[in-house]
Short mmCIF file of C-alpha atoms in Angstrom, two decimals:
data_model
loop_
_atom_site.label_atom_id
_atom_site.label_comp_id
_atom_site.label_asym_id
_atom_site.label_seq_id
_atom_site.Cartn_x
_atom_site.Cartn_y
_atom_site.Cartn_z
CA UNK A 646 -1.44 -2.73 -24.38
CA UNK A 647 -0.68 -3.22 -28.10
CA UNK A 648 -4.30 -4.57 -28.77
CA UNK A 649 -3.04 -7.97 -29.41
CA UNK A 650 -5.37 -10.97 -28.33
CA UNK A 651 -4.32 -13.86 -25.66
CA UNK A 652 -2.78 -16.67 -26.55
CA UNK A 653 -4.46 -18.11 -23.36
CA UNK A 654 -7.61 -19.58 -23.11
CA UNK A 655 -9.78 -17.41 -21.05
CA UNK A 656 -12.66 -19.58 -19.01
CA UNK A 657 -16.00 -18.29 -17.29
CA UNK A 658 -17.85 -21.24 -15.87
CA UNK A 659 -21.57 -20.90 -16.08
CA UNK A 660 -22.23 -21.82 -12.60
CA UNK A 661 -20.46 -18.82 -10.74
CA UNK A 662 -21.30 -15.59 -10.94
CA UNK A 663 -19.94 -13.31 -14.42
CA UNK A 664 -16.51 -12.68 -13.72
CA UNK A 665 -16.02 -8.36 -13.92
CA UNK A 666 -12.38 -7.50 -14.64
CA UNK A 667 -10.69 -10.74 -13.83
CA UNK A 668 -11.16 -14.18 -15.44
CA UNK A 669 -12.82 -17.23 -13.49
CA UNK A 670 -9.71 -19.34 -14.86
CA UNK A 671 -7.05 -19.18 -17.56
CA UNK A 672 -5.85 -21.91 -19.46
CA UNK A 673 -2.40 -21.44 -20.41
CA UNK A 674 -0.65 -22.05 -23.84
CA UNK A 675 2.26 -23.90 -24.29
CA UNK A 676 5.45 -21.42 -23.80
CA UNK A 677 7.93 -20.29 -21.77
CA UNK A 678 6.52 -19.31 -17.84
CA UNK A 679 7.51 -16.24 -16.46
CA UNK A 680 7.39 -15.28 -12.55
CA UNK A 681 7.20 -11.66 -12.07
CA UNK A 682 8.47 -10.39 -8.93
CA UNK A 683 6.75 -8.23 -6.93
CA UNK A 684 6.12 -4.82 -8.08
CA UNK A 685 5.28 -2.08 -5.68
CA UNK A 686 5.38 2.17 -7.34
CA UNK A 687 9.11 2.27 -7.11
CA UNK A 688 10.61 4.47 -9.39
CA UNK A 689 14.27 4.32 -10.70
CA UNK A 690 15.67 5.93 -7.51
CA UNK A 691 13.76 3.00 -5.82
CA UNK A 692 11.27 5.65 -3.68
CA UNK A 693 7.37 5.11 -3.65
CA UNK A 694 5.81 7.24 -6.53
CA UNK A 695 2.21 8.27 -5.67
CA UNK A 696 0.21 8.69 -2.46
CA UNK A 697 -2.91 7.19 -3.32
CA UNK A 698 -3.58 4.44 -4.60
CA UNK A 699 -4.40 4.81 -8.12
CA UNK A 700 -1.67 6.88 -8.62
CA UNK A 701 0.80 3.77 -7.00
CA UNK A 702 -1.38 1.40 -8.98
CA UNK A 703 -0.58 3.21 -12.31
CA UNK A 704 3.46 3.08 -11.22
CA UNK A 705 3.42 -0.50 -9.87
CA UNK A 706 0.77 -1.88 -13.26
CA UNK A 707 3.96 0.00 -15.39
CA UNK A 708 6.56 -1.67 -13.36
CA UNK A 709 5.21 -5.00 -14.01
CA UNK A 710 4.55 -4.28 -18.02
CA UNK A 711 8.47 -3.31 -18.26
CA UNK A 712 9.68 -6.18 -16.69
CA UNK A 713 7.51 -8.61 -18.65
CA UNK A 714 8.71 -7.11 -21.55
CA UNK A 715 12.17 -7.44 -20.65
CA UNK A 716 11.54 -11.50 -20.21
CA UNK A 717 10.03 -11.13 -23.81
CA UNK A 718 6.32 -10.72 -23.61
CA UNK A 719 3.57 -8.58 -22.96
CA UNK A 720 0.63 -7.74 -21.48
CA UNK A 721 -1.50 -10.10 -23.12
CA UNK A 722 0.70 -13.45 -21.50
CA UNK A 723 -0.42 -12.33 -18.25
CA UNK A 724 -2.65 -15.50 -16.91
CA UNK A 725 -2.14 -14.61 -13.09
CA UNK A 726 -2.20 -11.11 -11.63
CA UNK A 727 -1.94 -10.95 -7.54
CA UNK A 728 -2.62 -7.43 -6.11
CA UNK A 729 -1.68 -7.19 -2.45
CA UNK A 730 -3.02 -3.77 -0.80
CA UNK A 731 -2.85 -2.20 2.24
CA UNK A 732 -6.31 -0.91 2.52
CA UNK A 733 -9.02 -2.49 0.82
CA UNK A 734 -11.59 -0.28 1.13
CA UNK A 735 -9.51 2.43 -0.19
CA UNK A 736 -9.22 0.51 -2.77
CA UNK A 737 -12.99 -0.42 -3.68
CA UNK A 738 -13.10 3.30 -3.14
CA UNK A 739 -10.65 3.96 -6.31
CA UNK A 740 -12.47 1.43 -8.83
CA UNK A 741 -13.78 4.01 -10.46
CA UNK A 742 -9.87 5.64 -11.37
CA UNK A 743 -8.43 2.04 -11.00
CA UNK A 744 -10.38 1.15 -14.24
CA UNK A 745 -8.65 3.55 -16.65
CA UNK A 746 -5.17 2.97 -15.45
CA UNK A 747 -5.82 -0.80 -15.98
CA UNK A 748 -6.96 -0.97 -19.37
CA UNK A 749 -3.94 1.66 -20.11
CA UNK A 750 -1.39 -0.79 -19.02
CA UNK A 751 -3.05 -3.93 -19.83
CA UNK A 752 -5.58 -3.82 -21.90
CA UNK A 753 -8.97 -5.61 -21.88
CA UNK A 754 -7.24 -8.93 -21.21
CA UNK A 755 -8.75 -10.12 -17.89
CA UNK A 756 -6.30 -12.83 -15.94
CA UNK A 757 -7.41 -14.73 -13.01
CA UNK A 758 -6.69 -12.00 -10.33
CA UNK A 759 -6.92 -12.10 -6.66
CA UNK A 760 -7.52 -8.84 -3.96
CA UNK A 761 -5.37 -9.39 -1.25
CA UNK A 762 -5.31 -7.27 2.12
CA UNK A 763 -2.02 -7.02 3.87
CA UNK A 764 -1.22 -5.38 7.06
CA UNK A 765 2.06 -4.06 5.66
CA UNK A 766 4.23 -3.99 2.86
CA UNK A 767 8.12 -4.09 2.81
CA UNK A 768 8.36 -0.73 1.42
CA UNK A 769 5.99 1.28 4.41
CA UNK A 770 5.32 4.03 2.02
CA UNK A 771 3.81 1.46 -0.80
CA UNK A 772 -0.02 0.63 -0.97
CA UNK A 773 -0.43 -2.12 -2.90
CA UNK A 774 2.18 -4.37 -4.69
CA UNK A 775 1.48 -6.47 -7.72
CA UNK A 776 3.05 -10.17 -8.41
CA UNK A 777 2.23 -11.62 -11.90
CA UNK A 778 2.62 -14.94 -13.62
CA UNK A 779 2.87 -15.15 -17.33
CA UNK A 780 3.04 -17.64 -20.15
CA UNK A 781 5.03 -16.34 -23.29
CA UNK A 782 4.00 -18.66 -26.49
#
């Protein structure tokens, strides 16, 4: 990410437990909303890059930075994030790698984000897909 701040007002409420890499709630600016389509680690040839899943998550968190870019914003309009996977424990297993490739494509900006296990993908060969929301001020 370029570093830049939210627009968005990022909320913890005291009563629930700290938030760690995700936001309790997001209050979003006035602007333009953008719904990102799913992104799965498709590359340009539309084939599944990656066979685990830090390597698809690194792919797929890319995929969803280009195409918010090409609506006009960034990173930092994100105030949704849904990541749909395939095997969660695989996933809790990556955390540690997961972390990294995060902050890489989106910086420390933390939107309310949901874990979501799936039975199956559309693509077979894709572990996890991500589906944003943004708010470009």
């Amino acid at each position: 990410m370029d570093g830049e701040v939210t627009p968005h007002r990022v909320v913890t409420a005291p009563e629930l437990a700290p938030p760690v890499g995700y936001a309790h709630a997001v209050v979003a600016a006035p602007g333009r909303t953008v719904f990102l389509g799913g992104q799965t680690a498709q590359d340009k040839n539309g084939q599944i890059s990656g066979s685990t899943i830090s390597e698809q998550f690194d792919v797929a968190a890319g995929n969803i930075v280009v195409a918010l870019r090409a609506a006009g914003g960034g990173p930092q309009h994100l105030v949704s994030l849904l990541v749909y996977v395939t095997d969660v424990p695989a996933y809790r297993a990556a955390l540690r790698e997961l972390g990294p490739l995060y902050r890489k494509h989106f910086g420390r900006h933390y939107p309310a984000i949901a874990l979501l296990g799936v039975a199956e993908l559309f693509d077979p060969d894709a572990k996890l897909e991500l589906v944003g929301t943004a708010v470009i001020t």
